[in-house]
């Protein structure tokens, strides 16, 4: 059986009588980006902190590239590069001296060439010799990524890695992660930016109140069900249109959604049939729109949150 980049089995964390993480299991394949999603307080950061050994586990085991975190801690940690919450550096030192400091502490030798390489890939060449106290939050995020990459890890674990980055920086960061996966590096990333995660990840897991409630491939999520699609018709006479559909037994999830609009769940061929039926009976059709389901929609469905609740919770910085 092929070795997984990361395997988490029955991960559990209790504090006194409160269960923070409840029997969570998942795997991250080699060369994939795996998203960890959930409302604030769902347990995402606690899971990440247990994986990297920052806090203890009440129950469960963690395997990194085949190494058991309990029995082969040094070997497992040598496979991981991580940014957990906001990266911290010596602010009175330059970015370069901070990287040099971390390189000197690495288990395996980190060459000057490697240091210069990661500086280039994170785009800090122009400021690397400035003191970190002069860096913006986005620049510190880039420096944190450089530090995590120094020792050539096989697994990157990133908790809210795009905090402080502008849209261009986020896109560059996403493209860079993609280039890493082509080299066989795996990434697990936690973020509240659901639209960005939809563009970034190969698979995702949703955590709610410490429990893993859903795991899916992003490809499967993005694919529209070709046998059944939610379609909105804009017409001249919505009441007549609905009556015609009822008479012809085309009523699957049929709803009036506006003065001139109705929605219905139908397959591709039936879209044409409905259109012909309406036109034949003198109901003008002004628009036919497929309703796509976003990752945010799926998240709201699975976590049972409303739009306003999400705005003040999941999407809060």
GROMACS .gro file of C-alpha atoms in nm:
model
  317
    1UNK     CA    1   0.000   0.000   0.000
    2UNK     CA    2   0.135   0.342  -0.098
    3UNK     CA    3   0.258   0.562   0.186
    4UNK     CA    4   0.041   0.870   0.245
    5UNK     CA    5   0.185   1.218   0.290
    6UNK     CA    6  -0.027   1.248   0.605
    7UNK     CA    7  -0.255   1.005   0.783
    8UNK     CA    8  -0.460   1.112   1.083
    9UNK     CA    9  -0.642   0.839   1.277
   10UNK     CA   10  -0.912   0.905   1.539
   11UNK     CA   11  -0.759   1.235   1.646
   12UNK     CA   12  -0.924   1.351   1.969
   13UNK     CA   13  -0.859   1.641   2.205
   14UNK     CA   14  -1.040   1.693   2.535
   15UNK     CA   15  -0.987   1.978   2.780
   16UNK     CA   16  -1.143   1.884   3.113
   17UNK     CA   17  -1.492   1.769   3.014
   18UNK     CA   18  -1.506   1.956   2.683
   19UNK     CA   19  -1.434   1.776   2.355
   20UNK     CA   20  -1.245   2.015   2.123
   21UNK     CA   21  -1.168   1.761   1.848
   22UNK     CA   22  -1.379   1.448   1.824
   23UNK     CA   23  -1.244   1.132   1.657
   24UNK     CA   24  -1.119   1.297   1.336
   25UNK     CA   25  -0.960   1.079   1.064
   26UNK     CA   26  -0.841   1.173   0.715
   27UNK     CA   27  -0.550   1.125   0.476
   28UNK     CA   28  -0.357   1.362   0.252
   29UNK     CA   29  -0.224   1.207  -0.067
   30UNK     CA   30   0.119   1.288  -0.208
   31UNK     CA   31   0.120   1.588  -0.437
   32UNK     CA   32  -0.225   1.721  -0.341
   33UNK     CA   33  -0.355   2.034  -0.170
   34UNK     CA   34  -0.600   1.940   0.105
   35UNK     CA   35  -0.824   2.209   0.253
   36UNK     CA   36  -0.941   2.213   0.614
   37UNK     CA   37  -1.259   2.422   0.643
   38UNK     CA   38  -1.482   2.513   0.933
   39UNK     CA   39  -1.630   2.799   1.135
   40UNK     CA   40  -1.411   2.981   1.384
   41UNK     CA   41  -1.380   2.760   1.690
   42UNK     CA   42  -1.455   2.439   1.499
   43UNK     CA   43  -1.118   2.288   1.593
   44UNK     CA   44  -0.912   2.341   1.273
   45UNK     CA   45  -0.613   2.505   1.444
   46UNK     CA   46  -0.626   2.250   1.728
   47UNK     CA   47  -0.603   1.969   1.470
   48UNK     CA   48  -0.306   2.136   1.303
   49UNK     CA   49  -0.131   2.199   1.637
   50UNK     CA   50  -0.170   1.830   1.728
   51UNK     CA   51  -0.035   1.718   1.388
   52UNK     CA   52   0.282   1.926   1.428
   53UNK     CA   53   0.329   1.825   1.792
   54UNK     CA   54   0.265   2.165   1.952
   55UNK     CA   55  -0.003   2.023   2.183
   56UNK     CA   56  -0.075   1.674   2.307
   57UNK     CA   57  -0.348   1.441   2.188
   58UNK     CA   58  -0.608   1.281   2.412
   59UNK     CA   59  -0.638   0.997   2.162
   60UNK     CA   60  -0.536   0.912   1.809
   61UNK     CA   61  -0.226   0.877   1.596
   62UNK     CA   62  -0.051   1.077   1.326
   63UNK     CA   63   0.167   0.942   1.044
   64UNK     CA   64   0.379   1.174   0.830
   65UNK     CA   65   0.520   1.012   0.517
   66UNK     CA   66   0.493   0.679   0.699
   67UNK     CA   67   0.661   0.797   1.020
   68UNK     CA   68   0.465   0.756   1.343
   69UNK     CA   69   0.468   1.089   1.526
   70UNK     CA   70   0.488   0.914   1.865
   71UNK     CA   71   0.759   0.662   1.782
   72UNK     CA   72   0.961   0.853   1.519
   73UNK     CA   73   0.910   1.216   1.617
   74UNK     CA   74   1.232   1.359   1.469
   75UNK     CA   75   1.187   1.178   1.139
   76UNK     CA   76   0.822   1.286   1.115
   77UNK     CA   77   0.903   1.650   1.198
   78UNK     CA   78   1.181   1.659   0.938
   79UNK     CA   79   0.914   1.592   0.673
   80UNK     CA   80   0.698   1.889   0.781
   81UNK     CA   81   0.719   2.260   0.707
   82UNK     CA   82   0.453   2.462   0.888
   83UNK     CA   83   0.303   2.806   0.943
   84UNK     CA   84   0.070   2.788   1.243
   85UNK     CA   85  -0.121   3.110   1.301
   86UNK     CA   86   0.096   3.421   1.250
   87UNK     CA   87   0.465   3.342   1.189
   88UNK     CA   88   0.696   3.493   1.453
   89UNK     CA   89   1.047   3.621   1.388
   90UNK     CA   90   1.316   3.825   1.559
   91UNK     CA   91   1.198   4.171   1.457
   92UNK     CA   92   1.533   4.343   1.524
   93UNK     CA   93   1.704   4.109   1.274
   94UNK     CA   94   1.676   4.115   0.897
   95UNK     CA   95   1.468   3.862   0.709
   96UNK     CA   96   1.787   3.701   0.582
   97UNK     CA   97   1.939   3.666   0.931
   98UNK     CA   98   1.616   3.509   1.055
   99UNK     CA   99   1.630   3.251   0.775
  100UNK     CA  100   1.997   3.188   0.846
  101UNK     CA  101   1.911   3.133   1.212
  102UNK     CA  102   1.644   2.875   1.124
  103UNK     CA  103   1.878   2.710   0.873
  104UNK     CA  104   2.141   2.663   1.147
  105UNK     CA  105   1.882   2.485   1.363
  106UNK     CA  106   1.773   2.245   1.088
  107UNK     CA  107   1.830   1.872   1.137
  108UNK     CA  108   1.997   1.851   0.796
  109UNK     CA  109   2.233   2.103   0.644
  110UNK     CA  110   2.065   2.391   0.461
  111UNK     CA  111   2.298   2.542   0.203
  112UNK     CA  112   2.330   2.911   0.115
  113UNK     CA  113   2.201   2.821  -0.231
  114UNK     CA  114   1.882   2.679  -0.075
  115UNK     CA  115   1.833   2.995   0.132
  116UNK     CA  116   1.866   3.212  -0.177
  117UNK     CA  117   1.629   2.983  -0.369
  118UNK     CA  118   1.345   3.012  -0.117
  119UNK     CA  119   1.396   3.389  -0.096
  120UNK     CA  120   1.341   3.407  -0.472
  121UNK     CA  121   1.039   3.181  -0.481
  122UNK     CA  122   0.854   3.382  -0.214
  123UNK     CA  123   0.946   3.712  -0.380
  124UNK     CA  124   1.142   3.880  -0.099
  125UNK     CA  125   1.466   3.957  -0.285
  126UNK     CA  126   1.422   4.335  -0.256
  127UNK     CA  127   1.357   4.342   0.121
  128UNK     CA  128   1.532   4.035   0.260
  129UNK     CA  129   1.811   4.242   0.421
  130UNK     CA  130   1.569   4.485   0.589
  131UNK     CA  131   1.474   4.433   0.952
  132UNK     CA  132   1.157   4.231   1.003
  133UNK     CA  133   1.003   4.510   1.211
  134UNK     CA  134   0.971   4.709   0.886
  135UNK     CA  135   0.780   4.425   0.713
  136UNK     CA  136   0.409   4.436   0.639
  137UNK     CA  137   0.193   4.142   0.751
  138UNK     CA  138   0.198   4.007   0.396
  139UNK     CA  139   0.578   4.023   0.384
  140UNK     CA  140   0.599   3.837   0.716
  141UNK     CA  141   0.367   3.570   0.570
  142UNK     CA  142   0.606   3.530   0.277
  143UNK     CA  143   0.901   3.507   0.515
  144UNK     CA  144   0.713   3.243   0.714
  145UNK     CA  145   0.661   3.039   0.400
  146UNK     CA  146   1.032   3.071   0.316
  147UNK     CA  147   1.122   2.946   0.664
  148UNK     CA  148   0.881   2.651   0.629
  149UNK     CA  149   1.040   2.552   0.296
  150UNK     CA  150   1.405   2.578   0.399
  151UNK     CA  151   1.460   2.210   0.476
  152UNK     CA  152   1.277   2.074   0.169
  153UNK     CA  153   0.975   1.926   0.351
  154UNK     CA  154   0.748   1.670   0.186
  155UNK     CA  155   0.444   1.814   0.363
  156UNK     CA  156   0.350   2.180   0.411
  157UNK     CA  157   0.096   2.263   0.681
  158UNK     CA  158  -0.038   2.617   0.653
  159UNK     CA  159  -0.286   2.777   0.893
  160UNK     CA  160  -0.448   3.087   0.734
  161UNK     CA  161  -0.145   3.141   0.505
  162UNK     CA  162  -0.294   3.421   0.292
  163UNK     CA  163  -0.364   3.659   0.582
  164UNK     CA  164  -0.238   4.005   0.490
  165UNK     CA  165  -0.183   3.927   0.123
  166UNK     CA  166  -0.344   4.142  -0.143
  167UNK     CA  167  -0.539   3.973  -0.429
  168UNK     CA  168  -0.230   3.961  -0.650
  169UNK     CA  169  -0.025   3.813  -0.366
  170UNK     CA  170  -0.293   3.550  -0.299
  171UNK     CA  171  -0.295   3.448  -0.664
  172UNK     CA  172   0.085   3.424  -0.674
  173UNK     CA  173   0.078   3.222  -0.352
  174UNK     CA  174  -0.180   2.984  -0.500
  175UNK     CA  175   0.024   2.942  -0.818
  176UNK     CA  176   0.337   2.873  -0.613
  177UNK     CA  177   0.162   2.602  -0.409
  178UNK     CA  178   0.055   2.442  -0.736
  179UNK     CA  179   0.417   2.440  -0.857
  180UNK     CA  180   0.520   2.267  -0.533
  181UNK     CA  181   0.265   1.988  -0.578
  182UNK     CA  182   0.409   1.918  -0.923
  183UNK     CA  183   0.734   1.837  -0.742
  184UNK     CA  184   0.550   1.588  -0.518
  185UNK     CA  185   0.510   1.812  -0.213
  186UNK     CA  186   0.175   1.784  -0.034
  187UNK     CA  187  -0.006   2.073   0.132
  188UNK     CA  188  -0.271   2.092   0.402
  189UNK     CA  189  -0.416   2.440   0.431
  190UNK     CA  190  -0.669   2.591   0.670
  191UNK     CA  191  -0.847   2.908   0.563
  192UNK     CA  192  -1.166   3.110   0.608
  193UNK     CA  193  -1.151   3.231   0.244
  194UNK     CA  194  -1.387   2.976   0.091
  195UNK     CA  195  -1.374   3.119  -0.260
  196UNK     CA  196  -0.995   3.101  -0.253
  197UNK     CA  197  -0.999   2.744  -0.118
  198UNK     CA  198  -1.226   2.645  -0.408
  199UNK     CA  199  -0.956   2.761  -0.650
  200UNK     CA  200  -0.666   2.620  -0.449
  201UNK     CA  201  -0.757   2.274  -0.322
  202UNK     CA  202  -0.779   1.927  -0.474
  203UNK     CA  203  -0.987   1.795  -0.184
  204UNK     CA  204  -1.140   1.947   0.126
  205UNK     CA  205  -1.276   1.847   0.465
  206UNK     CA  206  -1.534   2.038   0.667
  207UNK     CA  207  -1.503   2.045   1.046
  208UNK     CA  208  -1.802   2.136   1.264
  209UNK     CA  209  -1.785   2.148   1.644
  210UNK     CA  210  -1.474   1.931   1.642
  211UNK     CA  211  -1.622   1.662   1.415
  212UNK     CA  212  -1.532   1.586   1.055
  213UNK     CA  213  -1.866   1.602   0.876
  214UNK     CA  214  -1.768   1.596   0.508
  215UNK     CA  215  -1.472   1.509   0.282
  216UNK     CA  216  -1.490   1.561  -0.094
  217UNK     CA  217  -1.284   1.605  -0.405
  218UNK     CA  218  -1.304   1.960  -0.536
  219UNK     CA  219  -1.345   1.815  -0.886
  220UNK     CA  220  -1.656   1.628  -0.777
  221UNK     CA  221  -1.785   1.940  -0.606
  222UNK     CA  222  -1.725   2.157  -0.912
  223UNK     CA  223  -1.882   1.913  -1.156
  224UNK     CA  224  -2.247   1.983  -1.219
  225UNK     CA  225  -2.475   1.680  -1.194
  226UNK     CA  226  -2.555   1.624  -1.557
  227UNK     CA  227  -2.867   1.420  -1.474
  228UNK     CA  228  -3.023   1.694  -1.261
  229UNK     CA  229  -2.959   2.068  -1.262
  230UNK     CA  230  -3.127   2.359  -1.093
  231UNK     CA  231  -3.243   2.592  -1.371
  232UNK     CA  232  -3.406   2.936  -1.347
  233UNK     CA  233  -3.635   3.045  -1.632
  234UNK     CA  234  -3.724   3.412  -1.683
  235UNK     CA  235  -4.058   3.436  -1.865
  236UNK     CA  236  -4.334   3.680  -1.963
  237UNK     CA  237  -4.608   3.503  -1.760
  238UNK     CA  238  -4.479   3.299  -1.467
  239UNK     CA  239  -4.822   3.174  -1.349
  240UNK     CA  240  -4.912   3.037  -1.692
  241UNK     CA  241  -4.567   2.881  -1.721
  242UNK     CA  242  -4.602   2.702  -1.387
  243UNK     CA  243  -4.952   2.579  -1.480
  244UNK     CA  244  -4.819   2.436  -1.808
  245UNK     CA  245  -4.538   2.253  -1.627
  246UNK     CA  246  -4.782   2.109  -1.372
  247UNK     CA  247  -5.013   1.987  -1.649
  248UNK     CA  248  -4.716   1.815  -1.816
  249UNK     CA  249  -4.591   1.671  -1.483
  250UNK     CA  250  -4.268   1.874  -1.490
  251UNK     CA  251  -4.273   1.972  -1.123
  252UNK     CA  252  -3.942   1.853  -0.970
  253UNK     CA  253  -3.853   2.122  -0.709
  254UNK     CA  254  -4.067   2.369  -0.907
  255UNK     CA  255  -4.072   2.709  -0.735
  256UNK     CA  256  -4.170   3.064  -0.826
  257UNK     CA  257  -3.866   3.276  -0.735
  258UNK     CA  258  -3.964   3.617  -0.876
  259UNK     CA  259  -4.228   3.815  -1.062
  260UNK     CA  260  -4.110   3.665  -1.390
  261UNK     CA  261  -3.895   3.374  -1.273
  262UNK     CA  262  -3.935   3.013  -1.167
  263UNK     CA  263  -3.678   2.746  -1.083
  264UNK     CA  264  -3.692   2.373  -1.152
  265UNK     CA  265  -3.458   2.073  -1.122
  266UNK     CA  266  -3.432   1.906  -1.462
  267UNK     CA  267  -3.179   1.734  -1.685
  268UNK     CA  268  -3.017   1.889  -1.992
  269UNK     CA  269  -3.262   1.743  -2.244
  270UNK     CA  270  -3.563   1.857  -2.042
  271UNK     CA  271  -3.438   2.218  -2.050
  272UNK     CA  272  -3.506   2.217  -2.425
  273UNK     CA  273  -3.844   2.048  -2.376
  274UNK     CA  274  -3.955   2.309  -2.120
  275UNK     CA  275  -3.840   2.591  -2.346
  276UNK     CA  276  -4.033   2.450  -2.643
  277UNK     CA  277  -4.344   2.394  -2.428
  278UNK     CA  278  -4.348   2.755  -2.309
  279UNK     CA  279  -4.285   2.910  -2.650
  280UNK     CA  280  -4.548   2.687  -2.813
  281UNK     CA  281  -4.803   2.819  -2.562
  282UNK     CA  282  -4.714   3.186  -2.619
  283UNK     CA  283  -4.505   3.230  -2.304
  284UNK     CA  284  -4.198   3.429  -2.398
  285UNK     CA  285  -3.869   3.299  -2.252
  286UNK     CA  286  -3.625   3.581  -2.173
  287UNK     CA  287  -3.354   3.382  -2.001
  288UNK     CA  288  -3.245   3.031  -1.898
  289UNK     CA  289  -2.979   3.016  -1.624
  290UNK     CA  290  -2.811   2.719  -1.458
  291UNK     CA  291  -2.768   2.768  -1.081
  292UNK     CA  292  -2.418   2.658  -0.983
  293UNK     CA  293  -2.334   2.551  -0.628
  294UNK     CA  294  -2.029   2.722  -0.479
  295UNK     CA  295  -1.810   2.589  -0.201
  296UNK     CA  296  -1.970   2.853   0.021
  297UNK     CA  297  -2.316   2.713  -0.060
  298UNK     CA  298  -2.198   2.362   0.024
  299UNK     CA  299  -2.036   2.485   0.344
  300UNK     CA  300  -2.356   2.659   0.455
  301UNK     CA  301  -2.563   2.350   0.375
  302UNK     CA  302  -2.338   2.117   0.576
  303UNK     CA  303  -2.276   2.342   0.875
  304UNK     CA  304  -2.632   2.471   0.896
  305UNK     CA  305  -2.519   2.835   0.902
  306UNK     CA  306  -2.700   3.134   0.757
  307UNK     CA  307  -2.535   3.395   0.538
  308UNK     CA  308  -2.527   3.661   0.810
  309UNK     CA  309  -2.385   3.419   1.066
  310UNK     CA  310  -2.107   3.324   0.830
  311UNK     CA  311  -2.016   3.687   0.765
  312UNK     CA  312  -1.952   3.738   1.136
  313UNK     CA  313  -1.789   3.402   1.196
  314UNK     CA  314  -1.622   3.206   0.919
  315UNK     CA  315  -1.519   3.510   0.719
  316UNK     CA  316  -1.401   3.718   1.014
  317UNK     CA  317  -1.033   3.809   1.010
   0.00000   0.00000   0.00000
